[in-house]
PDB file with one MODEL, atoms N, CA, C and O in Angstrom:
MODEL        1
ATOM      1  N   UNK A   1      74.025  12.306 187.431  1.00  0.00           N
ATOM      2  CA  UNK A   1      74.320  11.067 186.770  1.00  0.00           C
ATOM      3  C   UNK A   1      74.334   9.900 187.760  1.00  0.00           C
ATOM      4  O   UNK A   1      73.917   8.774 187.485  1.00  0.00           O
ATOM      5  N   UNK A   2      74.809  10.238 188.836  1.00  0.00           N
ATOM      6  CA  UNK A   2      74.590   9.289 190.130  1.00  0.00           C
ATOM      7  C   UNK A   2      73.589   8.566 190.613  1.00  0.00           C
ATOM      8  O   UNK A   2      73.509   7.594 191.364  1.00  0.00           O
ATOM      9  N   UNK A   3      72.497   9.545 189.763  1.00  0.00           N
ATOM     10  CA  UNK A   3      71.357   9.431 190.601  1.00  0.00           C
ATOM     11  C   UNK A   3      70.552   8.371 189.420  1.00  0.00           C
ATOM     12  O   UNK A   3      69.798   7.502 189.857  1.00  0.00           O
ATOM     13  N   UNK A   4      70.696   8.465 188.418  1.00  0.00           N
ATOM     14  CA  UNK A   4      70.712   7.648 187.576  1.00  0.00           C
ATOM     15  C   UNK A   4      71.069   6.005 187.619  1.00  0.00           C
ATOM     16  O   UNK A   4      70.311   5.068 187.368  1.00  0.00           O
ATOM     17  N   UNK A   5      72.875   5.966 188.136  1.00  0.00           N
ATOM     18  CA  UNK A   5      73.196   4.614 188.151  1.00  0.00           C
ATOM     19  C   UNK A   5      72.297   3.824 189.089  1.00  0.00           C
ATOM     20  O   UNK A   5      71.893   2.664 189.004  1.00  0.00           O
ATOM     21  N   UNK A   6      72.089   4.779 190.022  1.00  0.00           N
ATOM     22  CA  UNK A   6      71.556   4.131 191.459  1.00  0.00           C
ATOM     23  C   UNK A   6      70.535   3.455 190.738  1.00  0.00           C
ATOM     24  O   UNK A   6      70.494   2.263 191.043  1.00  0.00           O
ATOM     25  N   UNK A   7      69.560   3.857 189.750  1.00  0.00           N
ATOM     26  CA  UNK A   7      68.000   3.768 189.861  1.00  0.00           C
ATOM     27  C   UNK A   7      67.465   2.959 188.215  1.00  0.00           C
ATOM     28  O   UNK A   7      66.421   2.698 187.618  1.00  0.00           O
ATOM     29  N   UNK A   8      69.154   2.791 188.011  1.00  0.00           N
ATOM     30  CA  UNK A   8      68.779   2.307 186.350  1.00  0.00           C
ATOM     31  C   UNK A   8      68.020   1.049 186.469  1.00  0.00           C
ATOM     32  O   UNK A   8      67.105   0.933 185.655  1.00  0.00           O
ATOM     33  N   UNK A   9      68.219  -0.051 187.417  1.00  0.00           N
ATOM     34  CA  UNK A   9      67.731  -1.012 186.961  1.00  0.00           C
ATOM     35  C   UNK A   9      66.013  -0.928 187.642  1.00  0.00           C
ATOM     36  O   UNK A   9      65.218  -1.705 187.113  1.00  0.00           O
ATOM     37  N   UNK A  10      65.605  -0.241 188.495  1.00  0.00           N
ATOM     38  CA  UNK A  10      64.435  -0.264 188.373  1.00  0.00           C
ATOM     39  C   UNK A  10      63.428   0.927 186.775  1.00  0.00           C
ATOM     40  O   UNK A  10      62.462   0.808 186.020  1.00  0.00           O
ATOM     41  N   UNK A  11      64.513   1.925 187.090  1.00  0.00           N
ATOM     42  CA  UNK A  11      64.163   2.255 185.484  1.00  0.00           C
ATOM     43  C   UNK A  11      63.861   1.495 184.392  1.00  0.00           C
ATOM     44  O   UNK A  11      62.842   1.455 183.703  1.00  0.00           O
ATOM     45  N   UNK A  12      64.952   0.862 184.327  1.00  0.00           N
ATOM     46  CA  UNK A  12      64.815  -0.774 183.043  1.00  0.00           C
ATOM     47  C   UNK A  12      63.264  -1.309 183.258  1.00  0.00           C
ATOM     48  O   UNK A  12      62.341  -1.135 182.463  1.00  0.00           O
ATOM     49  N   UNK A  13      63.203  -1.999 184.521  1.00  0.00           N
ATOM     50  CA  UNK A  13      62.266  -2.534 184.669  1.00  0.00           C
ATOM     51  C   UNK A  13      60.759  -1.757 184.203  1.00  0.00           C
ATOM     52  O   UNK A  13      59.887  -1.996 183.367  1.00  0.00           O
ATOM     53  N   UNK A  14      60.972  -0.814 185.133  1.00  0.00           N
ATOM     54  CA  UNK A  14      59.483   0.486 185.185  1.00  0.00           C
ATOM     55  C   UNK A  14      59.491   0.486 183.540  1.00  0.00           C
ATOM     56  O   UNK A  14      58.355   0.223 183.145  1.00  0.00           O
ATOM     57  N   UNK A  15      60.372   0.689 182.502  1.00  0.00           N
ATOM     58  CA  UNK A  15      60.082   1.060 180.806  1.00  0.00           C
ATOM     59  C   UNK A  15      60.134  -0.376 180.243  1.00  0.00           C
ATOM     60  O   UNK A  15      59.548  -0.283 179.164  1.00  0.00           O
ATOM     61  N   UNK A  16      60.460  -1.437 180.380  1.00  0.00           N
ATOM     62  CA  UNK A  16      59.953  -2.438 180.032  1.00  0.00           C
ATOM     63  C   UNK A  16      59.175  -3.291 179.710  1.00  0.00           C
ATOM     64  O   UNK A  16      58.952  -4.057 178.773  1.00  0.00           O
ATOM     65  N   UNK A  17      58.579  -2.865 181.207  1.00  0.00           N
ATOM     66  CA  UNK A  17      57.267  -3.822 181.427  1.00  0.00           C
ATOM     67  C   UNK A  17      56.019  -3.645 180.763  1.00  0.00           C
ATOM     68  O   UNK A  17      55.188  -4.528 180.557  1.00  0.00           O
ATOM     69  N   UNK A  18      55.918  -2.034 180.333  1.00  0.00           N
ATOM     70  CA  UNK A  18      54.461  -1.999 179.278  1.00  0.00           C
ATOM     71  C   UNK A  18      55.179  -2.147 177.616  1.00  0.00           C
ATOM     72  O   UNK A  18      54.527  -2.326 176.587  1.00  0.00           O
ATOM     73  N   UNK A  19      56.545  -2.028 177.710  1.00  0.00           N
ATOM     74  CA  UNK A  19      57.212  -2.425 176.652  1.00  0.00           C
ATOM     75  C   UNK A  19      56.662  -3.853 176.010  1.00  0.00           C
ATOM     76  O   UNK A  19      56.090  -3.878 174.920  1.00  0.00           O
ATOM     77  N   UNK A  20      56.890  -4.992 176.779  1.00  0.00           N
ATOM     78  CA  UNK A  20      56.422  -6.395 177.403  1.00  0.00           C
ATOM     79  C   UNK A  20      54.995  -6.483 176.811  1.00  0.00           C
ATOM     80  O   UNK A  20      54.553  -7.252 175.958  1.00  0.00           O
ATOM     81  N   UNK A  21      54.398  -5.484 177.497  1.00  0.00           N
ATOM     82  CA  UNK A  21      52.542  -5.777 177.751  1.00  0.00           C
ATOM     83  C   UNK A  21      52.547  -5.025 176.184  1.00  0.00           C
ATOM     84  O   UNK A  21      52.817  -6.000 175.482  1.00  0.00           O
ATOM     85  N   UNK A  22      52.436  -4.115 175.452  1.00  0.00           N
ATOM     86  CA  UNK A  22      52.513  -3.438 174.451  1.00  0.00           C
ATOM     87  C   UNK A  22      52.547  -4.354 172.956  1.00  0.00           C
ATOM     88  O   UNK A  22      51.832  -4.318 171.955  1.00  0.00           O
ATOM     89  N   UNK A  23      53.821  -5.233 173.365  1.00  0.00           N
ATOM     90  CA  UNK A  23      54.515  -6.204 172.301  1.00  0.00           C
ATOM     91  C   UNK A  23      53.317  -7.480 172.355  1.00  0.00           C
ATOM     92  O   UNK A  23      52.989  -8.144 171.373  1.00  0.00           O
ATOM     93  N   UNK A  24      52.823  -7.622 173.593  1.00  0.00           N
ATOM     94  CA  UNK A  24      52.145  -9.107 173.514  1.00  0.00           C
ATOM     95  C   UNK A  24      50.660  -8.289 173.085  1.00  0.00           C
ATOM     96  O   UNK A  24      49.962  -9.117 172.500  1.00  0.00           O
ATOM     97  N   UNK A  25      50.095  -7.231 173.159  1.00  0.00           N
ATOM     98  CA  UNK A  25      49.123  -7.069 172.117  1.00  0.00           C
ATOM     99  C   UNK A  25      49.224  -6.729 171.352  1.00  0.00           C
ATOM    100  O   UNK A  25      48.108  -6.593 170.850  1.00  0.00           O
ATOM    101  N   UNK A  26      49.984  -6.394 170.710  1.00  0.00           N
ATOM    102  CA  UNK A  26      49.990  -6.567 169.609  1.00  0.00           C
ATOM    103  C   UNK A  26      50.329  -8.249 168.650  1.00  0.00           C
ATOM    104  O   UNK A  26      49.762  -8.490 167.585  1.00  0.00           O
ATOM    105  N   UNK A  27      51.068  -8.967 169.137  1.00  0.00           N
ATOM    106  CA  UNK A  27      50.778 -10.253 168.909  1.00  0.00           C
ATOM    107  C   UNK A  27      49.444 -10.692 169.141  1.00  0.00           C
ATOM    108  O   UNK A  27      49.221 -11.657 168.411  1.00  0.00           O
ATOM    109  N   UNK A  28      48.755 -10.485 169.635  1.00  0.00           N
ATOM    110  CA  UNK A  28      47.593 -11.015 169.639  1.00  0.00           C
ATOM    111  C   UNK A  28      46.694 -10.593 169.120  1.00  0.00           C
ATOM    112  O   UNK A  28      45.613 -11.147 169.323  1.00  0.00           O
ATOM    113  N   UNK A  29      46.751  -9.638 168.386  1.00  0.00           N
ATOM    114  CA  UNK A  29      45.619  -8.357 168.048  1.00  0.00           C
ATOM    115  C   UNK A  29      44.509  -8.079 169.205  1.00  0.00           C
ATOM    116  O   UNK A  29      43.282  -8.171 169.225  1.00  0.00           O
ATOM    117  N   UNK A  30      45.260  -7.787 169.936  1.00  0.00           N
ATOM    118  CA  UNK A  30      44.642  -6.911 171.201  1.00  0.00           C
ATOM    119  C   UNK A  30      44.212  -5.505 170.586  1.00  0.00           C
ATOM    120  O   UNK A  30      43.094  -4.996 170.656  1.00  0.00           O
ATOM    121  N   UNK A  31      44.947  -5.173 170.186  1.00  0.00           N
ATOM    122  CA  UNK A  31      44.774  -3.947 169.673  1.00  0.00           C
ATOM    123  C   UNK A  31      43.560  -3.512 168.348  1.00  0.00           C
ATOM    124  O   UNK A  31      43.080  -2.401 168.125  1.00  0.00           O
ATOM    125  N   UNK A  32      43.329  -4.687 167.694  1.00  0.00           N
ATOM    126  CA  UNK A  32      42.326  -4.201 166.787  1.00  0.00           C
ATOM    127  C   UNK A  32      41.014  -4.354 167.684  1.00  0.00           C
ATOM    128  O   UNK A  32      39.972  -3.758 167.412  1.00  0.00           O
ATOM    129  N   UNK A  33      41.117  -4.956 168.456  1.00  0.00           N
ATOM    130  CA  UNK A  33      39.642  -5.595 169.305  1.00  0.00           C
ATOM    131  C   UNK A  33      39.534  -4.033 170.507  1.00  0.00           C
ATOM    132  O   UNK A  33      38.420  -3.561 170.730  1.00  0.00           O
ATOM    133  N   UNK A  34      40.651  -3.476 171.084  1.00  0.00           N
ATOM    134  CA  UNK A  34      40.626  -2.011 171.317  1.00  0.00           C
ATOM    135  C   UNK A  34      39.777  -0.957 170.509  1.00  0.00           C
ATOM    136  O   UNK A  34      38.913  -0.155 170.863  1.00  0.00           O
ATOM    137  N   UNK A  35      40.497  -1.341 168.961  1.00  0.00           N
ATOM    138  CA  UNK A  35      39.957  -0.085 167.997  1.00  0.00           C
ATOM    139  C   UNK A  35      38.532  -0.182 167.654  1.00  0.00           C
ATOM    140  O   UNK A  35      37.890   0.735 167.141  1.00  0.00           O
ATOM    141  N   UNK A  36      37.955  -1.635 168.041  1.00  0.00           N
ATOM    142  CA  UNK A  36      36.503  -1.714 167.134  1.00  0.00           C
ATOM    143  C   UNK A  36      35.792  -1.003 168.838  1.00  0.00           C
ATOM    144  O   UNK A  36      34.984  -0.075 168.792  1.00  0.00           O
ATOM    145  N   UNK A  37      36.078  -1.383 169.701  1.00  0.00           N
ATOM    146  CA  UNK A  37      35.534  -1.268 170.806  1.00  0.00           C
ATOM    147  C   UNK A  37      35.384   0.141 170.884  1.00  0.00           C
ATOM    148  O   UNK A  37      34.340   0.626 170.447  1.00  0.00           O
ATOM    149  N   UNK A  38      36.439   1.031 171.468  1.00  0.00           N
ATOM    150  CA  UNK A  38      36.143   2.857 171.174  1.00  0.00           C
ATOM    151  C   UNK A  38      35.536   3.353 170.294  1.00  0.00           C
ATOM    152  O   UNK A  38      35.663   3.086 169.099  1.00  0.00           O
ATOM    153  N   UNK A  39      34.795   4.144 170.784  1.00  0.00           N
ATOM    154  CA  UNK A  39      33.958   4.965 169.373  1.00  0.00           C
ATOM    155  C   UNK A  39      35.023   6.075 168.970  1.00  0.00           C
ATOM    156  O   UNK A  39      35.920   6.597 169.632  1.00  0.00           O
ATOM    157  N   UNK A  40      34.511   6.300 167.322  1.00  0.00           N
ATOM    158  CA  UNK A  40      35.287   6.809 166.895  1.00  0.00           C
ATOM    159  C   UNK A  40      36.091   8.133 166.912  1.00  0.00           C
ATOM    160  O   UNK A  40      35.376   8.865 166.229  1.00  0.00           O
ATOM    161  N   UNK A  41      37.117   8.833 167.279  1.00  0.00           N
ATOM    162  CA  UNK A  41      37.147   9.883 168.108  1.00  0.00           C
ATOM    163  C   UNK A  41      37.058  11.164 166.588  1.00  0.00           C
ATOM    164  O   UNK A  41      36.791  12.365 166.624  1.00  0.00           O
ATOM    165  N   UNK A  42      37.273  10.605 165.838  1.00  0.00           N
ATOM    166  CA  UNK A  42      37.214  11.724 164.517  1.00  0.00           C
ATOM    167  C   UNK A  42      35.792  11.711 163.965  1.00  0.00           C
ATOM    168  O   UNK A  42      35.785  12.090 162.794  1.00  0.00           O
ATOM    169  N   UNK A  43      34.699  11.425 164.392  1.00  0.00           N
ATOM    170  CA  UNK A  43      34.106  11.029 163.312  1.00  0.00           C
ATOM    171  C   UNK A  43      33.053  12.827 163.034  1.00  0.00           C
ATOM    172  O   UNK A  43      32.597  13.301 161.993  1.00  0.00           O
ATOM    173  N   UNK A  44      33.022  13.337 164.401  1.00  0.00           N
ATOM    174  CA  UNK A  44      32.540  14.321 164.214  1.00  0.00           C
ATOM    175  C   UNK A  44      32.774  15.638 162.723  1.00  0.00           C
ATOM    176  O   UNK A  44      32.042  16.182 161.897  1.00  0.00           O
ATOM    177  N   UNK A  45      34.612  15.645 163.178  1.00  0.00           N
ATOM    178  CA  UNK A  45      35.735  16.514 162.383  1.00  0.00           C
ATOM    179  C   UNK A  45      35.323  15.734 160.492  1.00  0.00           C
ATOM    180  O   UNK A  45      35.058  16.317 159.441  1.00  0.00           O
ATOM    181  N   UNK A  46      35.432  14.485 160.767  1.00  0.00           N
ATOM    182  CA  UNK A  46      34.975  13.613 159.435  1.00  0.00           C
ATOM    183  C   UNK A  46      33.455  14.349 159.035  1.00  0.00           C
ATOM    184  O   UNK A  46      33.358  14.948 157.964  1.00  0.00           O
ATOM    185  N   UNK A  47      32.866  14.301 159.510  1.00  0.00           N
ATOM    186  CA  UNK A  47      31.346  14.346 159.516  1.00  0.00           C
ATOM    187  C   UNK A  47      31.281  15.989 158.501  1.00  0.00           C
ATOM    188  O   UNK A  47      30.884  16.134 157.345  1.00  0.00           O
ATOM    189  N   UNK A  48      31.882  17.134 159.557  1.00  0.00           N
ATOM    190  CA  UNK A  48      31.775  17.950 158.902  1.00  0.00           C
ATOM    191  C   UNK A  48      32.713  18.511 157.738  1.00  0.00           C
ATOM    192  O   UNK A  48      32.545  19.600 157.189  1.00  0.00           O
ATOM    193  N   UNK A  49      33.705  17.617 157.453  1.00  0.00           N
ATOM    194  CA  UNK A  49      34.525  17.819 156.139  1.00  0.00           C
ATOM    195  C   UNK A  49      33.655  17.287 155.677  1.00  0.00           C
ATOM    196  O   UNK A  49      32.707  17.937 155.237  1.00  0.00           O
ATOM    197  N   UNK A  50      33.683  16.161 155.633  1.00  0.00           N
ATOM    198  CA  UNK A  50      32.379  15.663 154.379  1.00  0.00           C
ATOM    199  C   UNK A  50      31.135  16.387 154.166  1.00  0.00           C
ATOM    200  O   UNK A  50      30.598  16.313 153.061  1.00  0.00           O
ATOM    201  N   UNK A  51      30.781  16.859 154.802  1.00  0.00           N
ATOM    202  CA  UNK A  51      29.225  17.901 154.856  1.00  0.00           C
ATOM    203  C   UNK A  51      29.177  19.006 154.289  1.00  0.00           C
ATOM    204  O   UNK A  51      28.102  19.594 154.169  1.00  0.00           O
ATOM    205  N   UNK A  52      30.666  19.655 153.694  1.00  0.00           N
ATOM    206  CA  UNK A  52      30.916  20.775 153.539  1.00  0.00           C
ATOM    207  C   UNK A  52      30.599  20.784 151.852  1.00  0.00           C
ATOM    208  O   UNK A  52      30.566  19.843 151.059  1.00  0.00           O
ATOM    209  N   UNK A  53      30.392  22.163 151.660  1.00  0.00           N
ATOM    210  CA  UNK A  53      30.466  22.296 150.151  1.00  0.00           C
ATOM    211  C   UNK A  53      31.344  21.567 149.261  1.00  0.00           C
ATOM    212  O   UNK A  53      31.089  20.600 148.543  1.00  0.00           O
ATOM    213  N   UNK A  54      32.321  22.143 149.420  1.00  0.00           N
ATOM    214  CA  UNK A  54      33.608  21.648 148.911  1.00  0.00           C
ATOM    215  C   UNK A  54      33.620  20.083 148.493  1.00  0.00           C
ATOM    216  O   UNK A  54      33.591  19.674 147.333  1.00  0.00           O
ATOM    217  N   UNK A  55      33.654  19.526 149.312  1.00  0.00           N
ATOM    218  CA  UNK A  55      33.322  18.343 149.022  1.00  0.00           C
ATOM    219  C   UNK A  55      32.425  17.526 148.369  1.00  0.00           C
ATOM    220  O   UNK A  55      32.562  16.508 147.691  1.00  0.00           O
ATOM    221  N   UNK A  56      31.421  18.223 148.736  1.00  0.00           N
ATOM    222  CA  UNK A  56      30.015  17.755 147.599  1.00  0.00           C
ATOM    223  C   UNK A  56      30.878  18.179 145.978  1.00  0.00           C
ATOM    224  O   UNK A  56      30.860  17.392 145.031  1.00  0.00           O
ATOM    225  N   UNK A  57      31.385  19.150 145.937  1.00  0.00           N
ATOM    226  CA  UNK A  57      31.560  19.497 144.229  1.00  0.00           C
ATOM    227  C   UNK A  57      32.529  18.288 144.084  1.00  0.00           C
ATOM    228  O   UNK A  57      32.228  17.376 143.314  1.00  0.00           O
ATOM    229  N   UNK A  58      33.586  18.257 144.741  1.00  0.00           N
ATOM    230  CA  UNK A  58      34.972  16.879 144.172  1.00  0.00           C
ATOM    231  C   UNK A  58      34.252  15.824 144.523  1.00  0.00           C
ATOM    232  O   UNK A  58      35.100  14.932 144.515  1.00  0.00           O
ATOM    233  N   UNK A  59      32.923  15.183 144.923  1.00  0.00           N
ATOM    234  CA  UNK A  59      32.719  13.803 144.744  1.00  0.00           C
ATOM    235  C   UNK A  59      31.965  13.915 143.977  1.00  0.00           C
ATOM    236  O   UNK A  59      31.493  12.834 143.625  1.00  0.00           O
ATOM    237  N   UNK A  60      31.526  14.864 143.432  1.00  0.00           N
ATOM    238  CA  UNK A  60      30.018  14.942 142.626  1.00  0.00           C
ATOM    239  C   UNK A  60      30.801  14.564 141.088  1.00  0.00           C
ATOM    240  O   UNK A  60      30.072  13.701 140.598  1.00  0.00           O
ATOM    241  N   UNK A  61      31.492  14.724 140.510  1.00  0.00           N
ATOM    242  CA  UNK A  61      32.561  14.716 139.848  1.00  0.00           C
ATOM    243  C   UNK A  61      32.896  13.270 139.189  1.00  0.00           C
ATOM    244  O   UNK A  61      33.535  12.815 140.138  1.00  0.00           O
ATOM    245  N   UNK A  62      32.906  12.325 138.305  1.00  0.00           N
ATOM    246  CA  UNK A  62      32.987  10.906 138.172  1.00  0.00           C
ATOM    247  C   UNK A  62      34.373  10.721 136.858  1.00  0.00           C
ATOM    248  O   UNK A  62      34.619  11.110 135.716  1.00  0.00           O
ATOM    249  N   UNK A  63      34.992   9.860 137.952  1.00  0.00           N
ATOM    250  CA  UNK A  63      36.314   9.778 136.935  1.00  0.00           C
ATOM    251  C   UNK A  63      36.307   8.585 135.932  1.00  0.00           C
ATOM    252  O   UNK A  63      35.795   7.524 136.288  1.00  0.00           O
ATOM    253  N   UNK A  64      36.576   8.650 135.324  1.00  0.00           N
ATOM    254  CA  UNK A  64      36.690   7.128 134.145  1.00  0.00           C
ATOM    255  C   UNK A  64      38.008   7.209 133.593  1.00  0.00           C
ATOM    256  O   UNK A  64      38.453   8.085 132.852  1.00  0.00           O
ATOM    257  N   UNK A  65      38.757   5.874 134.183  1.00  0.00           N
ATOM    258  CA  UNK A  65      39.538   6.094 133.065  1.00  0.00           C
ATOM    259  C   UNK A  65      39.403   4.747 132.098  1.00  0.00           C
ATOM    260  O   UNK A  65      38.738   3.746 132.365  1.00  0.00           O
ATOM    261  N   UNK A  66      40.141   4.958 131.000  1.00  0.00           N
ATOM    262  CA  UNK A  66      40.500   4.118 129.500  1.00  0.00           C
ATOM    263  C   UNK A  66      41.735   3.377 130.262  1.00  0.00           C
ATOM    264  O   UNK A  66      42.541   3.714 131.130  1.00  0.00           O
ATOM    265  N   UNK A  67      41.496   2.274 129.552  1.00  0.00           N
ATOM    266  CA  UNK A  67      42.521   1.029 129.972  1.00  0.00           C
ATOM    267  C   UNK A  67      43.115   0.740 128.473  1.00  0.00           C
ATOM    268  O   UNK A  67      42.426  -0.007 127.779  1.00  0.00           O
ATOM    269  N   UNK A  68      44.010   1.121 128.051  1.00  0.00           N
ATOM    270  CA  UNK A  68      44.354   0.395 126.491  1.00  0.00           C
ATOM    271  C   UNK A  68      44.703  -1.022 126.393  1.00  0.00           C
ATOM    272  O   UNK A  68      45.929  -0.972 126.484  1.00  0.00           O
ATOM    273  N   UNK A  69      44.458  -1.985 126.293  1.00  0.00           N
ATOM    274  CA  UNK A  69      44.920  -3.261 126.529  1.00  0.00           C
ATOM    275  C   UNK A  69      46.154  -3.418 125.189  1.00  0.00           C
ATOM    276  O   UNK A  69      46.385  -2.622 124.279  1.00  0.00           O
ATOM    277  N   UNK A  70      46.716  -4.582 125.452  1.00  0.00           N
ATOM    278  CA  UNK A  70      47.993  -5.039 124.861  1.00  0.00           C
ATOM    279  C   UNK A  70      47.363  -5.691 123.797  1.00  0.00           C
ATOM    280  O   UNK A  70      46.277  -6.135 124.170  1.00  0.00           O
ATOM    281  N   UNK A  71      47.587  -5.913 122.705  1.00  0.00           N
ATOM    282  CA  UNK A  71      46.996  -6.962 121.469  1.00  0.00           C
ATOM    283  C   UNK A  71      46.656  -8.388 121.938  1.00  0.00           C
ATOM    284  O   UNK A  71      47.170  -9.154 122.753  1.00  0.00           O
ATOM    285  N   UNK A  72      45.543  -8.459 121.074  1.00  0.00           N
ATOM    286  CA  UNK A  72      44.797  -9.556 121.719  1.00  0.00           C
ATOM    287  C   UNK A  72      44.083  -9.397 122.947  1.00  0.00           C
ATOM    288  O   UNK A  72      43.554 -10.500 123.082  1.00  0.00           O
ATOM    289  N   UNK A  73      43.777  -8.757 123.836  1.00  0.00           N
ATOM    290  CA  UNK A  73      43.077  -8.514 125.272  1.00  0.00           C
ATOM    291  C   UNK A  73      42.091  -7.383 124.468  1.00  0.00           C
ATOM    292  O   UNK A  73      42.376  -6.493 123.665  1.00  0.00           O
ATOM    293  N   UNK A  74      40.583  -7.905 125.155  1.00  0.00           N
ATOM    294  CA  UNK A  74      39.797  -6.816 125.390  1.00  0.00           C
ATOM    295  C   UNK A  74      39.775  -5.623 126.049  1.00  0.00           C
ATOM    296  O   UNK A  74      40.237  -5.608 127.190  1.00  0.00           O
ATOM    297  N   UNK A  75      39.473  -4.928 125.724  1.00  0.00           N
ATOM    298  CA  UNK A  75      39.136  -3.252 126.391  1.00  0.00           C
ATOM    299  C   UNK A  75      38.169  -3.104 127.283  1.00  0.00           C
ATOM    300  O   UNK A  75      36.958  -3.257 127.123  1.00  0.00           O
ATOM    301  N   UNK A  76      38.940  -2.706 128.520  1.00  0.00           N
ATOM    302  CA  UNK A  76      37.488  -1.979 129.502  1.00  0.00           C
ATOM    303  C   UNK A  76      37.630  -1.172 130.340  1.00  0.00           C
ATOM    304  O   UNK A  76      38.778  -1.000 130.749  1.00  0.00           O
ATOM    305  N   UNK A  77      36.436  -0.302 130.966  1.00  0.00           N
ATOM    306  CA  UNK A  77      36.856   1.129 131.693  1.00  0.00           C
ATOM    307  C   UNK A  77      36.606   0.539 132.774  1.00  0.00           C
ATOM    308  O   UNK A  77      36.324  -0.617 133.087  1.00  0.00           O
ATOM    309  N   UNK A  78      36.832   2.061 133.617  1.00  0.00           N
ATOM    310  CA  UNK A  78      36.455   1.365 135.053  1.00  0.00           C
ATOM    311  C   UNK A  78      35.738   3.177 135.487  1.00  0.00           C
ATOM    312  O   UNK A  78      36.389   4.221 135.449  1.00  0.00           O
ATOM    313  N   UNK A  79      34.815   3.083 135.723  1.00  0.00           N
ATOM    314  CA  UNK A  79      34.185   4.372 136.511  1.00  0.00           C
ATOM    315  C   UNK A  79      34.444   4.539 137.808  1.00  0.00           C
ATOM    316  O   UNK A  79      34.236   3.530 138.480  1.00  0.00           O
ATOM    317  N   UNK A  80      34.781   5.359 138.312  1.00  0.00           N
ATOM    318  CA  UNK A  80      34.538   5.733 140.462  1.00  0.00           C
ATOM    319  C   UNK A  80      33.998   6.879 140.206  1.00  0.00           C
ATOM    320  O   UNK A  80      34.243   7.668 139.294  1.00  0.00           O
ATOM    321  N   UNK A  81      32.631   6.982 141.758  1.00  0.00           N
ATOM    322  CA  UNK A  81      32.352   8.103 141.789  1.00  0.00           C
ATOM    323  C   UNK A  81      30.948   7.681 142.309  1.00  0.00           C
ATOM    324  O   UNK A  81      30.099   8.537 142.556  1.00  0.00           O
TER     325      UNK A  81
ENDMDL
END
């Protein structure tokens, strides 16, 4: 625990400071300009879920639903798929 008091305030400092740097990109959107920049690290794992059988059958699949409207309002669907 000694060894601790001795060293807290450069501790403070040492966990702060990217604390500091962390907080100001994100104010700035540093961070989205990061995310467009890296390529994507899933896209492979993506690639082959989507490629898979399975998946072809649940998108192949087209949902509609019915909207009942309130009196007086027209009726309309909406398809995905």
């Amino acid at each position: 625990m000694s060894a601790f008091r001795t060293r807290a305030r450069r501790l403070r400092i040492a966990a702060g400071a990217p604390m500091i740097v962390l907080a100001l990109a994100l104010a700035f959107n540093v961070t989205d300009a990061i995310q467009r920049a890296l390529p994507d690290y899933a896209s492979a794992a993506r690639k082959k879920v989507e490629d898979s059988d399975a998946a072809r059958r649940k998108t192949a699949r087209r949902a509609t639903v019915e909207v009942r409207p309130a009196a007086g309002i027209q009726a309309c669907s909406f398809t995905f798929g």
